[in-house]
Coordinates of C-alpha atoms in Angstrom, one line a residue:
Chain I
M1250 CA 173.5 -133.3 -16.4
A1251 CA 171.7 -136.4 -15.1
N1252 CA 168.0 -135.8 -14.5
Y1253 CA 167.9 -138.2 -11.6
E1254 CA 169.1 -137.8 -8.1
F1255 CA 170.6 -140.2 -5.8
S1256 CA 168.6 -140.1 -2.6
Q1257 CA 170.4 -140.7 0.7
V1258 CA 170.7 -144.4 1.4
S1259 CA 170.0 -145.4 5.0
G1260 CA 168.9 -148.6 6.8
D1261 CA 165.3 -147.5 7.6
R1262 CA 164.3 -146.4 4.3
P1263 CA 162.8 -148.6 1.6
C1264 CA 165.1 -149.3 -1.3
C1265 CA 162.5 -148.5 -3.8
R1266 CA 160.4 -145.5 -3.5
L1267 CA 156.6 -146.1 -3.6
S1268 CA 154.2 -143.6 -4.8
R1269 CA 151.9 -142.0 -2.3
K1270 CA 148.9 -143.9 -3.8
A1271 CA 150.7 -147.2 -3.4
Q1272 CA 151.6 -146.4 0.2
I1273 CA 148.0 -145.7 1.1
C1274 CA 146.9 -148.9 -0.6
L1275 CA 149.5 -150.9 1.2
G1276 CA 148.6 -149.3 4.5
I1277 CA 144.9 -150.0 4.1
G1278 CA 145.6 -153.5 3.0
L1279 CA 147.7 -154.2 6.0
L1280 CA 145.1 -152.7 8.4
L1281 CA 142.4 -154.9 6.8
L1282 CA 144.6 -158.0 7.1
I1283 CA 145.3 -157.3 10.8
A1284 CA 141.6 -156.6 11.4
S1285 CA 140.5 -159.8 9.7
V1286 CA 143.1 -161.8 11.7
V1287 CA 141.8 -160.3 14.9
V1288 CA 138.2 -161.0 14.0
A1289 CA 139.0 -164.5 13.0
V1290 CA 140.8 -165.1 16.3
I1291 CA 137.9 -163.7 18.3
L1292 CA 135.3 -165.8 16.4
L1293 CA 137.1 -169.0 16.1
W1294 CA 139.2 -169.2 19.3
P1295 CA 137.4 -171.6 21.6
R1296 CA 135.9 -169.5 24.4
A1297 CA 135.6 -170.9 27.9
P1298 CA 132.0 -171.2 29.2
L1299 CA 130.7 -168.6 31.6
V1300 CA 131.5 -169.4 35.2
W1301 CA 128.9 -169.6 37.9
E1302 CA 128.7 -170.2 41.6
G1303 CA 126.1 -173.0 41.5
K1304 CA 126.3 -176.8 41.0
P1305 CA 126.8 -177.8 37.4
T1306 CA 124.6 -179.8 35.1
T1307 CA 124.1 -183.3 36.7
K1308 CA 126.8 -185.7 35.5
H1309 CA 125.5 -188.1 32.8
F1310 CA 122.5 -185.9 32.3
P1311 CA 121.4 -187.3 28.9
E1312 CA 121.6 -191.0 30.1
I1313 CA 119.7 -190.3 33.3
F1314 CA 117.1 -188.3 31.4
L1315 CA 116.6 -191.0 28.8
G1316 CA 116.6 -193.8 31.3
R1317 CA 113.9 -192.1 33.5
C1318 CA 111.8 -191.2 30.4
L1319 CA 111.9 -194.9 29.3
V1320 CA 111.2 -196.3 32.8
Y1321 CA 108.2 -194.0 33.1
T1322 CA 106.7 -194.7 29.7
Q1323 CA 107.5 -198.4 29.4
I1324 CA 107.1 -199.6 32.9
L1325 CA 105.4 -197.1 35.3
R1326 CA 102.7 -195.7 32.9
P1327 CA 102.6 -198.0 29.9
E1328 CA 99.6 -196.0 28.5
M1329 CA 102.3 -193.5 27.5
R1330 CA 104.6 -196.0 25.8
D1331 CA 104.3 -194.3 22.4
Q1332 CA 106.1 -191.2 23.6
D1333 CA 109.5 -190.7 21.8
C1334 CA 112.0 -190.2 24.6
K1335 CA 114.9 -189.3 22.3
K1336 CA 112.8 -186.6 20.7
I1337 CA 111.7 -185.3 24.2
L1338 CA 115.4 -185.1 25.2
N1339 CA 116.3 -183.1 22.1
T1340 CA 113.4 -180.8 22.4
F1341 CA 114.2 -180.3 26.1
K1342 CA 117.8 -179.4 25.3
R1343 CA 116.9 -176.9 22.6
A1344 CA 115.2 -174.8 25.2
F1345 CA 118.5 -173.7 26.8
V1346 CA 121.6 -174.9 24.9
S1347 CA 123.8 -172.3 23.2
K1348 CA 122.0 -169.6 25.3
N1349 CA 123.0 -167.4 28.2
P1350 CA 121.5 -169.3 31.2
C1351 CA 120.1 -166.0 32.6
N1352 CA 118.1 -165.2 29.6
I1353 CA 115.7 -168.1 29.3
T1354 CA 112.1 -167.4 28.6
K1355 CA 108.8 -169.4 28.9
E1356 CA 108.6 -169.5 25.2
D1357 CA 111.9 -171.4 25.1
Y1358 CA 110.1 -174.4 26.7
E1359 CA 107.0 -174.1 24.6
P1360 CA 108.0 -176.7 22.0
L1361 CA 108.6 -179.2 24.9
V1362 CA 105.2 -178.5 26.5
Q1363 CA 103.5 -179.0 23.1
L1364 CA 105.3 -182.3 22.5
V1365 CA 104.5 -183.9 25.9
T1366 CA 100.8 -183.9 26.7
Q1367 CA 99.6 -186.0 29.6
T1368 CA 96.0 -186.0 30.7
L1369 CA 95.5 -186.7 34.4
P1370 CA 92.2 -187.9 35.8
C1371 CA 90.1 -185.4 37.8
N1372 CA 90.3 -185.3 41.6
K1373 CA 93.8 -186.8 41.5
T1374 CA 96.0 -183.8 41.6
L1375 CA 98.2 -183.1 44.6
F1376 CA 100.1 -179.8 44.9
W1377 CA 102.7 -179.4 47.7
S1378 CA 104.6 -176.6 49.3
K1379 CA 107.5 -177.1 51.7
S1380 CA 106.5 -180.8 52.0
K1381 CA 108.0 -182.4 49.0
H1382 CA 109.4 -185.6 50.6
L1383 CA 106.2 -186.4 52.5
A1384 CA 104.0 -185.6 49.5
H1385 CA 106.0 -188.0 47.3
E1386 CA 106.1 -190.8 49.9
Y1387 CA 102.3 -190.5 50.0
T1388 CA 101.7 -190.6 46.3
W1389 CA 104.2 -193.4 45.8
I1390 CA 102.4 -195.7 48.3
Q1391 CA 98.9 -194.5 47.3
G1392 CA 99.6 -194.9 43.6
K1393 CA 96.5 -193.2 42.3
I1394 CA 97.2 -189.5 43.0
F1395 CA 99.7 -187.3 41.2
T1396 CA 102.1 -184.6 42.2
L1397 CA 103.9 -182.7 39.4
E1398 CA 106.9 -185.1 39.9
D1399 CA 104.5 -188.0 39.1
T1400 CA 103.9 -186.7 35.7
L1401 CA 106.3 -187.5 32.9
L1402 CA 108.2 -184.3 32.7
G1403 CA 108.3 -183.8 36.5
Y1404 CA 109.5 -187.3 37.0
I1405 CA 112.3 -187.0 34.5
A1406 CA 113.6 -183.6 35.8
D1407 CA 113.2 -184.1 39.6
D1408 CA 116.4 -183.3 41.5
L1409 CA 118.4 -182.7 38.3
M1410 CA 120.4 -179.6 37.4
W1411 CA 121.0 -178.3 34.0
C1412 CA 122.1 -175.2 32.1
G1413 CA 123.8 -174.2 28.8
D1414 CA 126.3 -171.7 27.6
P1415 CA 126.5 -169.3 24.6
S1416 CA 129.9 -170.7 23.6
T1417 CA 128.8 -174.3 23.1
S1418 CA 125.9 -176.4 22.1
D1419 CA 126.7 -178.8 24.9
M1420 CA 125.3 -178.5 28.5
N1421 CA 127.6 -176.8 31.0
Y1422 CA 129.1 -179.5 33.2
D1423 CA 131.3 -177.1 35.1
S1424 CA 128.8 -174.7 36.8
C1425 CA 125.3 -173.3 36.6
P1426 CA 123.8 -170.1 38.0
H1427 CA 123.3 -170.1 41.8
W1428 CA 120.1 -168.6 43.3
S1429 CA 122.2 -165.9 44.9
E1430 CA 123.6 -164.7 41.6
N1431 CA 120.5 -162.7 40.6
C1432 CA 119.7 -164.9 37.7
P1433 CA 116.0 -165.7 38.1
N1434 CA 115.4 -166.6 34.4
N1435 CA 117.7 -169.6 34.5
P1436 CA 116.8 -172.9 32.7
V1437 CA 115.8 -174.9 35.8
S1438 CA 113.6 -172.2 37.4
L1439 CA 111.8 -171.5 34.1
F1440 CA 111.2 -175.2 33.5
W1441 CA 109.5 -175.7 36.8
K1442 CA 107.5 -172.5 36.5
V1443 CA 106.3 -173.5 33.0
I1444 CA 105.3 -177.0 33.9
S1445 CA 103.8 -176.0 37.2
Q1446 CA 101.6 -173.6 35.4
K1447 CA 100.5 -176.3 32.9
F1448 CA 99.9 -178.7 35.7
A1449 CA 97.6 -176.3 37.5
E1450 CA 95.8 -175.3 34.3
A1451 CA 95.1 -179.0 33.5
A1452 CA 93.8 -179.8 37.0
C1453 CA 90.1 -180.6 37.4
G1454 CA 87.5 -181.5 40.0
V1455 CA 88.7 -181.5 43.6
V1456 CA 92.4 -180.7 44.0
Q1457 CA 94.6 -181.2 47.0
V1458 CA 97.5 -179.3 48.4
M1459 CA 99.9 -180.6 51.2
L1460 CA 101.3 -177.8 53.3
N1461 CA 103.8 -177.8 56.1
G1462 CA 102.1 -176.9 59.4
S1463 CA 105.4 -176.8 61.3
L1464 CA 106.4 -173.6 59.5
S1465 CA 105.3 -170.2 60.7
E1466 CA 103.7 -169.6 57.3
P1467 CA 102.3 -172.9 55.9
F1468 CA 101.0 -170.9 52.9
Y1469 CA 103.9 -168.9 51.5
K1470 CA 102.9 -166.4 48.8
N1471 CA 106.3 -166.5 47.1
S1472 CA 106.4 -170.3 46.7
T1473 CA 105.6 -171.9 43.3
F1474 CA 102.3 -173.0 44.8
G1475 CA 101.5 -169.6 46.1
S1476 CA 102.6 -167.6 43.1
V1477 CA 102.0 -169.8 40.1
E1478 CA 99.8 -172.8 40.8
V1479 CA 97.0 -171.2 42.8
F1480 CA 96.5 -168.5 40.2
N1481 CA 96.4 -170.9 37.2
L1482 CA 93.7 -173.2 38.5
D1483 CA 90.8 -172.9 36.2
P1484 CA 87.6 -172.2 38.2
N1485 CA 85.6 -173.7 35.3
K1486 CA 87.2 -177.0 35.9
V1487 CA 88.3 -177.0 39.6
H1488 CA 85.5 -176.5 42.0
K1489 CA 87.3 -177.2 45.3
L1490 CA 90.8 -176.9 46.8
Q1491 CA 91.4 -179.1 49.8
A1492 CA 94.4 -178.3 52.0
W1493 CA 96.1 -180.9 54.2
V1494 CA 98.2 -179.1 56.8
M1495 CA 100.7 -181.6 58.1
H1496 CA 102.8 -181.0 61.2
D1497 CA 106.1 -182.7 62.0
I1498 CA 105.1 -185.6 64.2
E1499 CA 107.3 -184.6 67.1
A1500 CA 106.0 -181.1 67.2
D1501 CA 103.0 -180.0 69.2
S1502 CA 99.9 -180.1 67.1
S1503 CA 98.6 -176.6 66.6
N1504 CA 95.5 -175.8 64.7
S1505 CA 97.0 -174.3 61.5
C1506 CA 93.8 -174.6 59.5
S1507 CA 92.4 -171.7 61.5
G1508 CA 95.6 -169.7 61.4
S1509 CA 96.1 -166.5 59.4
S1510 CA 98.4 -168.0 56.8
I1511 CA 95.8 -170.6 55.7
N1512 CA 93.1 -167.9 56.0
E1513 CA 95.0 -165.9 53.4
L1514 CA 95.0 -168.9 51.1
K1515 CA 91.3 -169.4 51.7
L1516 CA 90.6 -165.8 50.7
I1517 CA 92.6 -166.1 47.5
V1518 CA 90.9 -169.3 46.5
E1519 CA 87.4 -168.2 47.2
K1520 CA 87.9 -165.0 45.4
R1521 CA 88.6 -167.1 42.3
N1522 CA 85.3 -168.8 42.8
I1523 CA 86.8 -172.1 44.0
A1524 CA 85.6 -173.6 47.3
F1525 CA 88.1 -174.2 50.0
A1526 CA 88.4 -176.8 52.7
C1527 CA 91.2 -177.6 55.2
Q1528 CA 92.2 -180.5 57.3
D1529 CA 95.0 -180.7 60.0
N1530 CA 97.1 -183.8 59.9
Y1531 CA 95.1 -185.7 57.2
R1532 CA 95.1 -189.2 58.6
P1533 CA 96.4 -191.2 55.6
V1534 CA 99.4 -188.9 55.3
R1535 CA 99.8 -189.0 59.1
F1536 CA 100.2 -192.8 58.7
V1537 CA 103.2 -192.2 56.3
Q1538 CA 104.8 -190.1 59.1
C1539 CA 104.0 -192.8 61.6
V1540 CA 106.2 -195.3 59.7
K1541 CA 109.2 -193.4 61.2
N1542 CA 107.6 -192.8 64.6
P1543 CA 105.3 -195.8 65.2
E1544 CA 105.1 -195.3 69.0
H1545 CA 104.0 -191.6 68.9
A1546 CA 100.8 -190.8 70.6
S1547 CA 99.1 -189.6 67.4
C1548 CA 99.9 -192.9 65.8
S1549 CA 97.8 -194.9 68.2
Chain C
M328 CA 72.8 -211.7 -12.0
A329 CA 76.1 -213.3 -12.8
A330 CA 77.7 -211.0 -10.2
Q331 CA 75.2 -212.0 -7.6
G332 CA 76.0 -215.6 -8.4
C333 CA 79.7 -214.9 -8.0
T334 CA 79.2 -213.3 -4.5
L335 CA 77.0 -216.2 -3.4
S336 CA 79.5 -218.8 -4.4
L337 CA 82.3 -216.8 -2.7
W338 CA 80.4 -216.7 0.6
L339 CA 79.6 -220.4 0.2
W340 CA 83.2 -221.1 -0.3
L341 CA 84.2 -219.1 2.8
W342 CA 81.6 -220.8 4.9
L343 CA 82.8 -224.2 3.9
W344 CA 86.5 -223.5 4.4
A345 CA 86.3 -221.2 7.5
P346 CA 86.1 -224.0 10.0
L347 CA 89.4 -225.3 8.6
L348 CA 91.1 -222.0 8.1
L349 CA 90.2 -220.4 11.4
P350 CA 91.9 -222.9 13.7
L351 CA 95.0 -222.7 11.5
L352 CA 95.1 -218.9 11.7
L353 CA 94.5 -219.0 15.5
G354 CA 97.1 -221.7 15.9
A355 CA 99.6 -219.6 13.9
R356 CA 98.9 -216.7 16.3
A357 CA 99.4 -218.8 19.4
A358 CA 102.5 -220.4 18.0
A359 CA 104.0 -216.9 17.6
A360 CA 104.5 -216.6 21.4
R361 CA 107.2 -219.2 22.0
W362 CA 107.6 -218.7 25.7
S363 CA 105.4 -218.0 28.7
G364 CA 107.0 -214.9 29.9
P365 CA 107.0 -211.3 28.7
G366 CA 109.4 -210.4 25.9
T367 CA 112.5 -208.3 26.1
T368 CA 111.7 -204.8 27.4
P369 CA 112.0 -202.2 24.6
H370 CA 115.0 -199.9 24.9
L371 CA 116.6 -202.3 27.3
Q372 CA 120.1 -200.8 26.9
S373 CA 119.0 -197.2 27.4
I374 CA 117.0 -198.1 30.5
F375 CA 120.0 -200.1 31.9
L376 CA 122.5 -197.4 31.3
G377 CA 120.2 -194.7 32.6
R378 CA 119.6 -196.6 35.8
C379 CA 123.3 -197.3 36.2
A380 CA 124.1 -193.6 35.7
E381 CA 121.4 -192.5 38.1
Y382 CA 122.5 -195.0 40.7
T383 CA 126.2 -194.2 40.6
T384 CA 125.6 -190.4 40.3
L385 CA 122.6 -189.7 42.5
L386 CA 122.0 -192.6 44.9
S387 CA 125.5 -193.9 45.6
L388 CA 126.7 -194.0 49.1
Q389 CA 130.2 -194.5 47.8
P390 CA 131.6 -191.9 45.3
G391 CA 131.3 -193.7 42.0
N392 CA 134.1 -195.3 40.3
K393 CA 131.8 -197.5 38.5
N394 CA 132.0 -197.6 34.7
C395 CA 128.4 -198.1 33.4
T396 CA 129.5 -198.8 29.9
A397 CA 131.8 -201.7 31.1
I398 CA 129.0 -203.0 33.3
W399 CA 126.6 -203.1 30.3
E400 CA 129.2 -204.8 28.2
A401 CA 129.6 -207.5 30.9
F402 CA 125.9 -207.9 31.2
K403 CA 125.1 -208.1 27.5
V404 CA 127.1 -211.3 26.9
V405 CA 124.0 -213.2 27.9
L406 CA 122.0 -211.6 25.1
D407 CA 124.1 -213.7 22.7
K408 CA 123.3 -217.0 24.3
D409 CA 120.6 -219.5 23.7
P410 CA 117.6 -218.4 25.8
C411 CA 117.6 -221.6 27.7
S412 CA 121.4 -221.9 28.3
V413 CA 122.1 -218.9 30.5
L414 CA 123.7 -219.8 33.8
P415 CA 124.1 -217.6 36.9
S416 CA 127.8 -217.8 36.4
D417 CA 127.4 -216.0 33.1
Y418 CA 126.7 -212.9 35.2
D419 CA 130.0 -213.2 37.2
L420 CA 131.8 -210.4 35.5
F421 CA 128.7 -208.2 35.6
I422 CA 128.4 -208.7 39.3
N423 CA 132.1 -208.2 39.9
L424 CA 132.0 -204.8 38.2
S425 CA 128.8 -203.6 39.8
R426 CA 129.2 -205.0 43.3
H427 CA 129.4 -202.6 46.2
S428 CA 129.1 -202.9 49.9
I429 CA 125.7 -203.0 51.7
P430 CA 125.5 -201.0 54.9
R431 CA 125.2 -203.1 58.1
D432 CA 121.7 -203.8 59.4
K433 CA 120.2 -202.5 56.1
S434 CA 119.5 -205.7 54.2
L435 CA 115.9 -206.6 53.5
F436 CA 114.9 -209.9 52.1
W437 CA 111.3 -210.6 51.0
E438 CA 108.8 -212.8 49.3
N439 CA 105.5 -211.8 47.6
N440 CA 105.5 -208.1 48.4
H441 CA 107.7 -206.3 45.9
L442 CA 105.9 -203.0 45.9
L443 CA 105.5 -202.8 49.6
V444 CA 109.3 -203.5 50.0
M445 CA 110.0 -200.7 47.5
S446 CA 107.8 -198.2 49.4
F447 CA 109.2 -199.1 52.8
S448 CA 112.9 -199.1 51.8
E449 CA 112.5 -195.5 50.5
N450 CA 115.1 -195.7 47.8
T451 CA 118.0 -196.8 50.1
R452 CA 117.1 -194.2 52.8
R453 CA 115.6 -196.6 55.3
L454 CA 116.7 -200.1 54.1
M455 CA 118.5 -201.5 51.1
P456 CA 116.7 -204.5 49.5
L457 CA 118.2 -206.1 46.4
C458 CA 116.3 -203.8 44.1
D459 CA 118.2 -200.8 45.7
V460 CA 121.6 -202.4 45.2
L461 CA 123.2 -201.5 41.8
Y462 CA 123.3 -205.0 40.4
G463 CA 119.6 -205.5 41.4
N464 CA 118.5 -202.0 40.4
V465 CA 119.5 -202.1 36.8
G466 CA 117.4 -205.2 36.0
D467 CA 114.3 -204.5 38.2
F468 CA 111.0 -205.1 36.4
L469 CA 112.9 -205.8 33.1
S470 CA 112.9 -208.8 30.9
W471 CA 115.4 -210.0 28.3
C472 CA 116.4 -212.9 26.2
R473 CA 117.8 -213.8 22.8
Q474 CA 115.7 -215.3 20.1
E475 CA 115.7 -219.1 20.0
N476 CA 117.2 -219.7 16.6
A477 CA 118.6 -216.4 15.6
S478 CA 120.8 -213.6 17.0
G479 CA 119.0 -210.5 18.2
L480 CA 116.6 -210.1 21.1
D481 CA 113.2 -211.7 21.3
Y482 CA 110.7 -208.9 22.0
Q483 CA 107.6 -211.2 21.9
S484 CA 108.3 -213.6 24.8
C485 CA 111.0 -214.9 27.0
P486 CA 111.3 -218.2 28.9
T487 CA 110.4 -218.4 32.5
S488 CA 111.1 -221.3 34.9
E489 CA 108.1 -223.1 33.4
D490 CA 109.9 -223.2 30.1
C491 CA 113.4 -223.9 31.2
E492 CA 115.6 -223.5 34.3
N493 CA 118.5 -221.7 32.7
N494 CA 116.8 -218.7 31.4
A495 CA 118.4 -215.2 31.4
V496 CA 116.2 -213.5 33.9
D497 CA 116.0 -216.2 36.5
S498 CA 119.8 -216.8 36.3
Y499 CA 120.3 -213.0 36.8
W500 CA 118.2 -212.9 40.0
K501 CA 119.8 -216.1 41.3
S502 CA 123.3 -214.6 40.7
A503 CA 122.3 -211.2 42.2
S504 CA 120.6 -212.9 45.2
M505 CA 123.6 -215.0 46.1
Q506 CA 125.9 -211.9 46.0
Y507 CA 123.4 -209.9 48.0
S508 CA 123.3 -212.5 50.7
R509 CA 127.1 -212.8 50.8
D510 CA 127.4 -209.0 51.3
S511 CA 124.7 -208.7 54.0
S512 CA 125.7 -208.2 57.6
G513 CA 124.4 -207.2 61.0
V514 CA 120.6 -207.5 61.5
I515 CA 118.9 -209.2 58.6
N516 CA 115.3 -208.3 58.0
V517 CA 112.9 -210.6 56.1
M518 CA 109.4 -209.4 55.0
L519 CA 106.9 -212.2 54.2
N520 CA 103.3 -212.1 53.1
G521 CA 101.0 -213.8 55.6
S522 CA 98.0 -213.4 53.3
E523 CA 99.6 -215.4 50.4
P524 CA 97.4 -218.5 49.9
K525 CA 100.4 -220.6 49.0
G526 CA 102.2 -219.8 52.2
A527 CA 104.3 -216.9 53.5
Y528 CA 107.7 -218.7 53.1
P529 CA 108.0 -220.4 49.7
V530 CA 110.1 -223.5 50.5
K531 CA 111.4 -223.4 47.0
G532 CA 112.1 -219.9 46.0
F533 CA 114.8 -217.2 45.7
F534 CA 115.0 -216.6 49.4
A535 CA 115.0 -220.3 50.3
D536 CA 117.4 -221.5 47.6
F537 CA 119.7 -218.6 46.7
E538 CA 119.7 -216.3 49.8
I539 CA 119.6 -218.3 53.0
P540 CA 122.3 -220.7 51.9
Y541 CA 124.7 -217.8 51.2
L542 CA 124.2 -215.8 54.4
Q543 CA 127.5 -215.4 56.2
K544 CA 126.9 -216.6 59.8
D545 CA 130.0 -214.8 61.1
K546 CA 128.8 -211.4 59.8
I547 CA 125.2 -211.7 60.9
T548 CA 123.9 -210.9 64.4
R549 CA 120.3 -212.0 64.1
I550 CA 117.5 -212.5 61.6
E551 CA 114.2 -210.6 62.1
I552 CA 111.1 -211.9 60.3
W553 CA 108.0 -209.7 59.7
V554 CA 104.9 -211.5 58.7
M555 CA 102.6 -208.9 57.1
H556 CA 98.9 -209.4 56.5
E557 CA 96.8 -207.5 54.0
V558 CA 94.5 -205.0 55.4
G559 CA 91.1 -206.7 55.7
G560 CA 92.8 -209.7 54.0
P561 CA 93.0 -213.3 55.0
I562 CA 95.4 -214.3 57.8
V563 CA 96.7 -217.4 56.1
E564 CA 99.8 -217.8 58.3
S565 CA 101.4 -216.0 61.2
C566 CA 104.6 -216.4 63.2
G567 CA 105.1 -219.9 64.3
E568 CA 102.6 -221.3 61.9
G569 CA 102.8 -223.3 58.6
S570 CA 105.7 -222.4 56.3
V571 CA 106.8 -219.6 58.7
K572 CA 107.5 -222.4 61.3
I573 CA 109.5 -224.3 58.6
L574 CA 111.6 -221.1 58.1
E575 CA 112.1 -220.6 61.8
D576 CA 113.1 -224.2 62.3
R577 CA 115.5 -224.0 59.4
L578 CA 117.2 -220.8 60.7
E579 CA 117.4 -222.4 64.2
A580 CA 119.1 -225.5 62.7
L581 CA 121.5 -223.3 60.8
G582 CA 122.5 -221.6 64.1
F583 CA 121.0 -218.2 63.5
Q584 CA 119.5 -216.1 66.3
H585 CA 116.1 -215.2 65.0
S586 CA 112.8 -213.5 65.9
C587 CA 109.4 -213.1 64.3
I588 CA 106.9 -210.3 64.5
N589 CA 103.3 -210.3 63.1
D590 CA 102.4 -207.1 61.3
Y591 CA 105.5 -205.1 62.1
R592 CA 104.2 -201.7 63.0
P593 CA 106.1 -199.4 60.7
V594 CA 105.3 -201.5 57.7
K595 CA 101.7 -201.8 58.8
F596 CA 101.3 -198.0 58.9
L597 CA 102.4 -198.0 55.2
M598 CA 99.9 -200.6 54.3
C599 CA 97.2 -198.6 56.1
V600 CA 97.8 -195.3 54.2
D601 CA 95.1 -196.4 51.8
H602 CA 92.8 -197.9 54.4
S603 CA 93.0 -195.4 57.2
T604 CA 89.4 -196.0 58.4
H605 CA 89.6 -199.8 58.3
P606 CA 89.3 -201.5 61.7
D607 CA 92.6 -203.3 61.0
C608 CA 94.3 -199.9 60.9
V609 CA 93.2 -198.7 64.3
M610 CA 96.5 -199.0 65.9
N611 CA 96.5 -198.6 69.7
S612 CA 99.2 -199.3 72.3
A613 CA 97.3 -202.4 73.5
S614 CA 97.7 -204.2 70.2
A615 CA 101.3 -202.8 70.0
S616 CA 102.4 -204.9 72.9
T617 CA 101.4 -208.2 71.3
Q618 CA 103.3 -207.1 68.2
R619 CA 106.5 -206.7 70.0
E620 CA 109.0 -209.3 69.1
S621 CA 109.0 -212.4 71.2
P622 CA 112.7 -212.7 71.9
S623 CA 114.7 -215.8 72.8
L624 CA 114.5 -217.5 76.2
F625 CA 117.7 -215.7 77.2
T626 CA 116.0 -212.4 77.6
A627 CA 112.9 -213.8 79.4
V628 CA 115.3 -215.3 82.0
H629 CA 117.2 -212.1 82.2
A630 CA 113.9 -210.2 82.9
S631 CA 112.8 -212.5 85.7
L632 CA 116.3 -212.2 87.3
I633 CA 116.0 -208.5 87.4
I634 CA 112.5 -208.7 89.0
S635 CA 113.7 -211.1 91.6
L636 CA 116.6 -208.8 92.4
L637 CA 114.3 -205.8 92.8
V638 CA 112.0 -207.8 95.0
A639 CA 115.0 -208.9 97.1
L640 CA 116.2 -205.3 97.4
T641 CA 112.9 -203.9 98.4
S642 CA 112.3 -206.6 101.0
S643 CA 115.8 -206.2 102.4
S644 CA 115.3 -202.4 102.7
Q645 CA 112.2 -203.0 104.6
V646 CA 114.0 -205.0 107.2

């Protein structure tokens, strides 16, 4: 009698019979193979960048950045001609590339801040709040006083947009977080916060601030000036803050220096042991406004 | 003792030969600067490309279809030429690729007040001088030239018109000026410096030789001249005087309608920003009336006709 049996031959049965051990090994091996293929696909498949509602990184950002840096250091302020603009660009990018643009921290910009040091003369600092265009017109023609955007880093970044994405080491040229997307720690906001703080910390002597007297609140506590700059002035270096409250030239001239908003600023400043002074429609800046409205009564 | 003797003879030797060596050394130094102008601006290409990118991306009135790389390639052909053999026509392709229209009534020509012009034009927002047009913007305040006897840029010095006429920078500005004039239309503004000792209107200069001749009479309505004087500065010339008169006569002969204003008020305010308490900066309506443009005879006749008509009407109504 044969001591082997014929097993039933059917289509869905392996021709050779594997031992239980072999079956288990094969099963585990297959599972591992499938798992590693899935993992490889997840890791290596090019992921699309995160999509946001806001404007993307400015087109040709690196060229514009480099060009501005060189114009500033070679032509506008030649005393800074030894700054390495390529290095500044790379250090700047490292603050936010390959990162989620909602998770940027002050420390991310620390290497940049350490790299670019610029000493400004005392009594030549001009802060501004809700009066950017007028402040810049004034400093451009006056030439000896500096807003943040007249310093190297401010000059380079003014009006530009940038952000990165975790999936790439390049900047995101498709979209960047919009202010309405609950993403306060984005690369642009953090940058301006960090350099505004440094700008205020470095100020000395008598500092100026240009405020917009045509608003109901010329001094706005949630502005960068109201929340960052005012509190980072060093009372050991800054002994006076002078406010210029400028009104739109067509609007009625009201006495904002004595208003409650400015009074709030006065209290904050004096509490920090810094003297406060205020002037409505500071004449030299009024002249800048008069360029557009030369026949206005206040321009006579 | 021997050492002392050595040192002594060394000093003696130097003292004897110094008068001969020193001039040679100094002469060598002076000889190093071949030309009278500043050398090529460092990082010229990056500045050029950066400005081009900025202009076409951020400042452009027309959505950019400008290829900055191609514009640079066209420009840089002059960097291979002998520094005294660069002609305005060498920039033809560069101009062709970077050319764009200039808004009507927005042209501003000038002489001897570059910074004031830049402030007043407000980066194309108010007016568009040549330095705010793409082909003028990329080269503004820059300098460039090839080395005299080698390829590669000369970073020490570059020729000016004193050295030779056909230098790279002057030819650039000639070429750009001619194009700028050709593309200007409507009201043409000209800002001159009435405190300039050599005269407000340089009879030989970019405006005189490369701009006026290329103005297109059929596209231009009139030319308005502003003669600005420095705050507290000398009044060397004003409208109708000296070289300004020469300019006015020339424009008249060419058939352009023109007018002239002394210390055009909007620009004067800009000049007064830094001198707000100076007597020259006390602007009152009385002085404003003398600054208003003195138009042509046509308007004066027109005004007197209206007055006569009014008088006639009132007298007839009284009958």
